[in-house]
């Protein structure tokens, strides 16, 4: 019997920086090259970035392990952050409660029953101080999942950092600040689209000067996917929103290369691993071409689609919750093989309640096993050249581009939102998926196949209902002790800026420094800009 010649890596390209890292060896002892592929093919770190935005990707350092957490009071969330940092997480990600996300204080009637439930309650600079107590903000990267009042929470973070002696140019992190997807899939909007886009553009300009390393927006497909969007819909609608933000910033007089390098994205990772890898590759390629060819960006950093990934919460089940550990590991694999810059792995108990400390630690350990016990970090873009992944990448790209064009047939992403286009498309996909699950055509282990008669007992983490009264008492004390006249005057200046063309973040920062509350700042803007009332789509 004749055997084929051993495979060689003669065609492996010589990429700057690659050979500075010693080649890793497999368990069997043969070398794993940092990158594989034909010498004349597209290489990682080069336009249009199909294979990744950096030449070395994880061969020089792994992705950022950023665990999403926040519940109850700032003190409780601070304790969880310290636990995660001690366990080895590399970045923090803050979950805010629903009143904070909607720009209401904890003592407002509309907030009743929701304080501290799905995230931490932040009403003022005093809460933000407690949230980051003893956490060095010059050494920790922080992501904040906050949209309509994103600029408010960012300014509170900056003020607390200044109290620590950390200037704005030393801060690293991201605010989600993606209001368009709220109109499409999530619903935590406050203002109408036009002033909301102005607030986003003001944030871009402010951070360019004051917090230059901050990622000013995380344009999110994750929540669309959780609402039922397919992978094609997820990236098409997300990139369409990204185009709208770039248009708004350019219309406000900003140079595209002045803000585009700080744009970031946020996607989901499902259990359909191959399609997810192809989705991430296609999204990078589309965005690179849009930025270079449509917007004329000259800086290669403006062409790069950098993104955070979260594993798919919608795919977790309350039945046999430990099985979610396997789902999350598969989803994380898809994100890593697709080239994510940072990753949150969901806890196995999130379909039931807020994660327990043990579950949150296991979620982080999942990432650590993948980073340090596997060979995923030994080479760049392992699926490059895979017939199925390359074909899927082309197919997803073509379908996503066609869907983006359908969005802009409405004139803009905002026009499509106001016509209910994206919402209808996502709801139709969600309905099809529900029918497939109900019929058994789509298998969900533990839910419609491989079920058990009796579920094992589980004790979820519960939020103390007394938190609402505690937050109300803190607010009453704050309002009694602060200089109310100074706060009132600062809020008047904010209203005046909102009525004109001044960047609203500067008077907003002064009001927050004087201990204006999140709700008071948002109400001041509501009084000028109004609130958004969506039209019915059916």
XYZ file of C-alpha atoms in Angstrom:
538
model
C 0.000 0.000 0.000
C 1.319 3.436 -0.958
C 0.952 6.300 1.514
C 0.642 9.957 0.535
C 3.517 12.308 1.314
C 3.255 14.131 4.645
C 1.484 17.481 4.421
C 3.854 20.429 4.471
C 3.363 24.037 5.411
C 5.463 25.408 2.592
C 2.543 27.536 1.502
C 2.143 29.115 4.916
C 2.596 32.866 4.490
C 5.185 34.829 6.414
C 3.106 37.403 8.309
C 4.871 40.083 10.381
C 4.763 39.260 14.060
C 3.844 35.624 13.553
C 7.314 34.151 13.773
C 8.091 36.103 16.933
C 5.953 33.593 18.821
C 7.327 30.067 19.100
C 5.285 27.505 17.200
C 3.169 25.323 19.449
C 3.258 21.568 19.230
C 0.403 19.119 19.188
C -0.087 16.367 21.761
C 1.617 14.056 19.259
C 4.597 16.372 18.949
C 4.228 17.892 15.494
C 4.261 21.693 15.076
C 1.084 23.759 14.787
C 1.814 26.739 12.591
C 0.417 30.152 13.630
C -1.415 30.496 10.300
C -2.215 28.190 7.372
C -3.269 28.966 3.842
C -1.914 29.678 0.360
C 0.751 32.357 0.237
C -1.286 34.400 -2.233
C -4.620 34.052 -0.426
C -6.327 36.492 1.912
C -4.502 36.668 5.215
C -5.753 37.481 8.713
C -5.404 41.116 9.681
C -5.771 42.324 6.086
C -8.701 43.843 4.198
C -11.496 42.692 4.001
C -10.717 40.832 7.269
C -12.641 37.646 6.474
C -10.054 35.709 8.471
C -9.920 38.098 11.435
C -9.093 41.716 12.196
C -5.606 41.063 13.627
C -2.746 39.101 12.014
C -1.969 37.080 15.141
C -5.488 36.836 16.649
C -5.337 34.514 19.698
C -1.806 33.227 19.090
C -0.412 36.235 20.958
C -3.206 36.620 23.561
C -6.677 35.112 23.996
C -9.931 36.963 23.592
C -11.127 39.124 26.506
C -13.213 37.074 28.918
C -15.913 39.529 29.921
C -18.671 38.192 32.181
C -21.998 40.054 32.229
C -23.253 40.603 35.789
C -25.317 42.945 37.900
C -28.230 42.543 40.299
C -29.811 44.124 43.321
C -27.831 46.951 44.859
C -24.506 48.402 43.828
C -22.930 46.810 46.902
C -24.108 43.305 45.934
C -22.977 43.733 42.320
C -19.600 45.053 43.470
C -19.122 41.860 45.484
C -19.913 39.749 42.386
C -17.405 41.747 40.315
C -14.695 41.102 42.863
C -15.543 37.380 42.770
C -15.275 37.334 38.975
C -12.000 39.249 38.979
C -10.583 36.871 41.570
C -11.695 33.947 39.366
C -9.712 35.351 36.442
C -12.147 37.338 34.332
C -10.395 39.940 32.172
C -13.165 42.532 31.884
C -16.403 43.536 33.579
C -19.801 43.850 31.923
C -22.546 45.671 33.802
C -26.207 44.650 33.707
C -28.562 47.445 34.761
C -32.078 47.009 36.094
C -35.057 47.971 33.953
C -35.767 51.364 35.598
C -32.151 52.434 35.014
C -32.312 51.255 31.400
C -35.459 53.347 30.880
C -34.131 56.451 32.630
C -36.267 56.279 35.796
C -35.208 56.566 39.431
C -35.885 53.696 41.807
C -38.458 55.677 43.784
C -40.690 56.518 40.803
C -44.070 54.719 40.693
C -43.314 53.239 37.267
C -40.236 51.484 38.734
C -42.244 49.606 41.384
C -41.473 45.884 41.405
C -38.536 46.129 38.992
C -35.784 47.666 41.121
C -32.661 45.494 41.077
C -34.437 42.596 39.342
C -32.640 42.116 35.999
C -29.575 44.153 36.853
C -28.157 46.650 39.276
C -30.050 49.805 40.267
C -27.998 52.950 39.573
C -29.708 56.218 40.487
C -26.795 58.608 41.005
C -23.057 59.043 41.274
C -23.255 57.627 44.801
C -24.463 54.260 43.478
C -21.760 54.277 40.801
C -19.100 54.839 43.482
C -20.331 51.779 45.353
C -20.542 49.699 42.169
C -16.826 50.162 41.443
C -15.489 50.401 44.997
C -11.901 49.112 45.197
C -11.860 48.262 41.478
C -8.977 50.076 39.701
C -10.642 51.620 36.667
C -7.326 52.287 34.943
C -6.629 48.533 34.878
C -10.081 47.068 34.193
C -12.009 47.233 30.929
C -15.723 47.790 31.563
C -18.648 47.230 29.244
C -22.033 48.710 30.119
C -25.209 47.355 28.550
C -27.130 50.607 28.505
C -28.734 52.351 25.547
C -31.167 55.279 25.799
C -29.363 56.697 28.893
C -25.981 55.294 27.806
C -24.298 58.712 27.864
C -25.577 59.303 31.406
C -24.052 56.116 32.798
C -20.812 56.690 30.883
C -20.451 60.137 32.474
C -21.105 58.709 35.944
C -18.356 56.153 35.282
C -15.977 58.897 34.157
C -16.736 60.994 37.253
C -16.069 58.047 39.577
C -12.815 57.307 37.713
C -11.732 60.936 38.203
C -12.390 60.551 41.937
C -9.999 57.583 41.828
C -7.423 59.794 40.119
C -7.907 58.102 36.737
C -8.176 60.543 33.816
C -10.457 59.898 30.856
C -7.601 58.983 28.528
C -6.776 55.989 30.757
C -10.268 54.478 30.630
C -11.036 51.435 28.490
C -14.447 49.987 27.832
C -17.682 50.110 25.867
C -21.193 51.435 26.210
C -23.826 49.711 24.129
C -25.488 53.027 23.190
C -27.346 51.293 20.317
C -30.780 52.847 20.315
C -31.939 51.681 16.881
C -32.089 48.015 17.852
C -34.266 49.025 20.817
C -36.964 50.173 18.396
C -36.586 46.894 16.480
C -36.312 44.180 19.086
C -35.943 45.187 22.721
C -38.035 48.203 23.677
C -35.941 50.136 26.211
C -36.074 53.351 24.212
C -36.964 56.805 25.558
C -36.668 59.498 22.892
C -37.742 59.515 19.217
C -35.141 58.353 16.662
C -33.886 61.777 15.514
C -32.833 63.164 18.932
C -31.630 59.685 19.898
C -29.253 59.694 16.929
C -28.109 63.185 17.906
C -27.297 61.888 21.401
C -25.276 59.052 19.866
C -23.346 61.506 17.669
C -22.737 63.819 20.654
C -21.317 60.820 22.533
C -18.975 60.013 19.617
C -17.685 63.602 19.615
C -17.377 63.808 23.413
C -15.408 60.568 23.711
C -13.122 61.542 20.847
C -11.928 64.437 23.035
C -12.493 63.271 26.606
C -12.299 59.435 26.641
C -10.373 58.569 23.473
C -9.882 54.838 24.165
C -13.574 54.228 24.835
C -15.692 52.226 22.384
C -18.547 54.663 21.916
C -21.144 52.191 20.671
C -21.707 48.445 20.544
C -24.017 47.981 17.576
C -26.018 44.987 18.620
C -27.496 42.050 16.775
C -27.661 39.967 19.931
C -31.078 41.199 21.016
C -32.483 40.764 17.514
C -31.308 37.161 17.588
C -32.885 36.680 21.011
C -36.140 38.019 19.532
C -35.977 35.424 16.749
C -33.769 36.834 13.972
C -31.921 34.368 11.756
C -28.132 34.717 11.361
C -28.647 36.551 8.052
C -31.212 38.913 9.605
C -28.988 39.463 12.634
C -26.000 40.761 10.676
C -28.040 42.512 7.960
C -30.133 44.564 10.384
C -27.143 45.216 12.661
C -24.913 46.446 9.853
C -27.767 48.556 8.486
C -28.002 50.213 11.907
C -24.239 50.706 11.838
C -24.503 52.454 8.488
C -27.201 54.734 9.934
C -24.974 55.694 12.883
C -22.067 56.488 10.575
C -24.367 58.599 8.396
C -25.606 60.501 11.458
C -22.086 61.195 12.701
C -20.875 62.341 9.284
C -23.963 64.569 8.936
C -23.068 66.102 12.318
C -19.715 67.155 10.871
C -17.456 64.366 12.186
C -14.725 62.931 9.977
C -15.355 59.224 9.473
C -11.814 58.240 10.462
C -12.143 60.295 13.666
C -14.803 58.008 15.154
C -15.067 54.792 13.106
C -12.089 53.038 14.794
C -14.012 53.167 18.108
C -17.164 51.530 16.742
C -17.770 47.999 17.964
C -20.426 45.333 17.484
C -22.231 42.752 19.604
C -23.445 39.424 18.218
C -24.912 36.173 19.471
C -23.332 32.715 19.202
C -25.846 29.924 18.667
C -25.336 26.165 18.846
C -25.297 25.949 15.022
C -21.543 26.289 15.136
C -20.633 26.144 11.422
C -23.160 28.783 10.379
C -22.114 31.045 13.246
C -18.460 30.909 12.165
C -19.499 31.767 8.602
C -21.753 34.579 9.877
C -18.903 36.313 11.698
C -16.603 36.009 8.668
C -19.270 37.432 6.341
C -20.074 40.326 8.682
C -16.421 41.424 8.770
C -16.216 41.335 4.996
C -19.402 43.353 4.439
C -18.481 46.042 6.974
C -14.958 46.469 5.620
C -16.295 47.104 2.129
C -19.016 49.486 3.315
C -16.572 51.595 5.298
C -13.871 51.741 2.635
C -15.971 51.946 -0.510
C -19.187 53.689 0.599
C -17.871 56.036 3.299
C -14.361 56.527 1.920
C -12.627 55.717 5.219
C -8.834 55.760 4.819
C -7.704 54.370 8.190
C -7.620 50.522 8.131
C -8.902 50.587 11.731
C -12.091 52.171 10.371
C -12.637 49.118 8.169
C -12.339 46.580 10.993
C -15.478 45.034 12.464
C -14.489 44.334 16.063
C -17.128 42.558 18.098
C -18.127 41.106 21.439
C -20.111 37.869 21.549
C -22.541 36.452 24.060
C -23.727 32.873 23.957
C -27.405 32.458 23.095
C -29.577 32.925 26.156
C -32.693 32.162 24.122
C -31.413 28.628 23.502
C -31.034 27.806 27.197
C -33.704 25.665 28.834
C -35.136 25.618 32.338
C -35.547 21.846 31.897
C -32.401 19.875 32.809
C -30.464 23.139 33.219
C -27.057 21.430 33.543
C -27.334 20.535 29.843
C -26.915 24.260 29.210
C -23.248 23.879 30.144
C -22.795 21.800 26.984
C -24.808 24.239 24.875
C -22.766 27.189 26.123
C -19.475 25.389 25.385
C -20.603 24.708 21.792
C -21.766 28.298 21.360
C -18.492 29.618 22.738
C -16.589 27.456 20.254
C -18.475 29.102 17.409
C -17.613 32.580 18.694
C -13.936 31.750 19.113
C -13.584 29.996 15.764
C -15.371 32.982 14.238
C -12.796 35.412 15.644
C -14.557 37.319 18.430
C -12.605 39.985 20.348
C -14.376 39.338 23.660
C -16.832 36.783 24.961
C -19.469 36.328 27.641
C -20.557 32.771 28.360
C -24.006 32.455 29.899
C -24.483 30.622 33.168
C -26.337 27.326 33.004
C -29.119 28.547 35.312
C -29.998 31.782 33.476
C -33.191 30.306 32.006
C -34.479 30.070 35.588
C -33.189 33.117 37.451
C -30.187 35.376 37.955
C -26.990 33.292 37.981
C -25.712 31.956 41.266
C -22.075 32.535 42.170
C -21.189 28.914 41.333
C -22.942 29.058 37.955
C -21.210 32.331 37.040
C -17.845 30.829 37.958
C -18.513 27.716 35.833
C -19.417 29.938 32.884
C -16.050 31.675 33.181
C -14.260 28.334 33.636
C -15.767 27.224 30.299
C -13.893 30.028 28.550
C -10.712 29.311 30.466
C -10.749 25.633 29.467
C -11.200 26.595 25.818
C -8.410 29.190 26.021
C -5.824 27.253 27.988
C -6.525 23.515 27.607
C -7.377 23.287 23.904
C -5.321 24.204 20.852
C -7.793 26.835 19.626
C -5.254 29.589 20.313
C -2.435 27.855 18.455
C -3.378 29.035 14.972
C -5.414 31.775 13.311
C -8.811 31.082 11.652
C -8.763 27.254 11.874
C -11.790 26.865 9.574
C -10.256 28.807 6.671
C -10.370 26.625 3.568
C -13.200 24.485 4.920
C -15.462 23.892 1.922
C -18.633 24.185 3.973
C -17.594 27.280 5.938
C -16.276 29.079 2.860
C -19.500 28.314 0.974
C -21.660 29.379 3.920
C -19.669 32.610 4.258
C -20.403 33.509 0.636
C -24.080 32.562 0.955
C -24.627 34.539 4.162
C -22.824 37.550 2.710
C -24.982 37.559 -0.436
C -28.255 37.182 1.483
C -27.292 39.772 4.101
C -26.313 42.344 1.466
C -29.650 41.782 -0.303
C -31.513 42.274 2.989
C -29.553 45.458 3.779
C -30.642 46.798 0.388
C -34.273 46.044 1.300
C -33.816 48.049 4.525
C -32.556 51.074 2.610
C -35.412 50.857 0.114
C -37.216 52.674 2.961
C -34.702 55.518 2.659
C -32.832 54.738 5.865
C -32.694 52.245 8.716
C -34.888 54.648 10.704
C -37.410 54.749 7.860
C -37.528 50.953 7.852
C -37.972 50.920 11.636
C -40.846 53.399 11.426
C -42.455 51.212 8.753
C -42.058 48.175 11.032
C -39.980 46.300 8.435
C -37.268 44.750 10.616
C -39.727 43.925 13.401
C -42.058 42.091 11.013
C -39.216 40.112 9.477
C -37.886 39.029 12.881
C -41.341 38.133 14.211
C -41.976 35.939 11.157
C -38.695 34.088 11.765
C -39.486 33.676 15.463
C -42.899 32.238 14.613
C -41.385 29.693 12.207
C -38.890 28.607 14.852
C -41.641 28.216 17.476
C -43.648 26.009 15.094
C -40.569 23.859 14.409
C -39.929 23.392 18.137
C -43.578 22.625 18.869
C -43.730 20.034 16.078
C -40.425 18.440 17.069
C -38.836 19.238 13.708
C -36.271 21.356 15.590
C -34.857 19.244 18.436
C -34.286 20.894 21.815
C -32.733 18.353 24.166
C -34.673 18.088 27.403
C -37.593 20.133 26.073
C -39.151 18.222 23.164
C -36.889 15.156 23.121
C -34.851 13.252 25.705
C -37.025 14.555 28.520
C -37.210 13.292 32.101
C -40.277 12.849 34.272
C -39.046 14.683 37.364
C -36.674 17.642 37.375
C -34.013 17.826 40.077
C -34.561 20.584 42.675
C -32.775 23.862 42.091
C -32.506 26.862 44.402
C -32.284 30.075 42.334
C -30.695 33.345 43.357
C -33.431 35.674 44.572
C -33.323 39.468 44.788
C -34.355 40.914 48.149
C -37.597 42.920 47.625
C -36.440 45.349 50.345
C -33.953 46.777 47.815
C -36.604 49.111 46.395
C -37.251 50.746 49.791
C -33.507 50.973 50.450
C -32.902 52.732 47.130
C -35.802 55.124 47.796
C -34.319 56.007 51.196
C -30.907 56.631 49.612
C -32.504 58.938 47.048
C -34.372 60.886 49.709
C -31.148 61.375 51.652
C -29.278 62.469 48.522
C -31.914 65.044 47.595
C -31.960 66.424 51.143
C -28.177 66.842 51.323
C -27.277 68.179 47.864
C -27.424 71.770 46.660
C -30.853 71.695 45.003
C -30.507 75.161 43.473
C -27.230 74.220 41.811
C -28.740 70.986 40.489
C -31.767 72.867 39.130
C -29.552 75.392 37.372
C -27.431 72.599 35.860
C -30.538 70.823 34.557
C -31.714 74.107 33.005
C -28.399 74.353 31.127
C -28.895 70.764 29.932
C -32.360 71.624 28.601
C -30.962 74.677 26.813
C -28.252 72.570 25.163
C -30.839 69.989 24.085
C -32.937 72.753 22.488
C -29.905 74.048 20.569
C -26.912 72.432 18.910
C -24.419 72.302 21.817
C -23.021 68.891 22.758
C -25.344 67.855 25.599
C -22.788 65.673 27.381
C -20.903 68.611 28.879
C -23.853 70.157 30.793
C -25.051 66.629 31.557
C -21.722 65.802 33.218
C -21.937 68.906 35.403
C -25.474 68.058 36.527
C -24.432 64.512 37.435
C -21.362 65.798 39.284
C -23.701 67.936 41.413
C -25.659 64.729 42.176
C -28.554 65.038 39.782
C -30.119 61.610 39.416
C -30.356 59.452 36.294
C -34.117 59.988 36.273
C -33.845 63.754 36.604
C -31.408 64.013 33.704
C -33.563 61.809 31.482
C -36.725 63.708 32.426
C -35.010 66.978 31.493
C -34.355 65.578 28.029
C -37.859 64.093 27.799
C -39.208 67.591 28.369
C -37.334 68.854 25.293
C -37.246 65.864 22.930
C -40.417 63.989 23.894
C -40.774 60.211 23.961
C -41.121 57.630 21.204
C -44.519 56.091 20.506
C -44.131 53.163 18.069
C -46.659 52.570 15.331
C -48.455 49.245 15.217
C -46.944 46.786 12.747
C -50.072 44.687 12.316
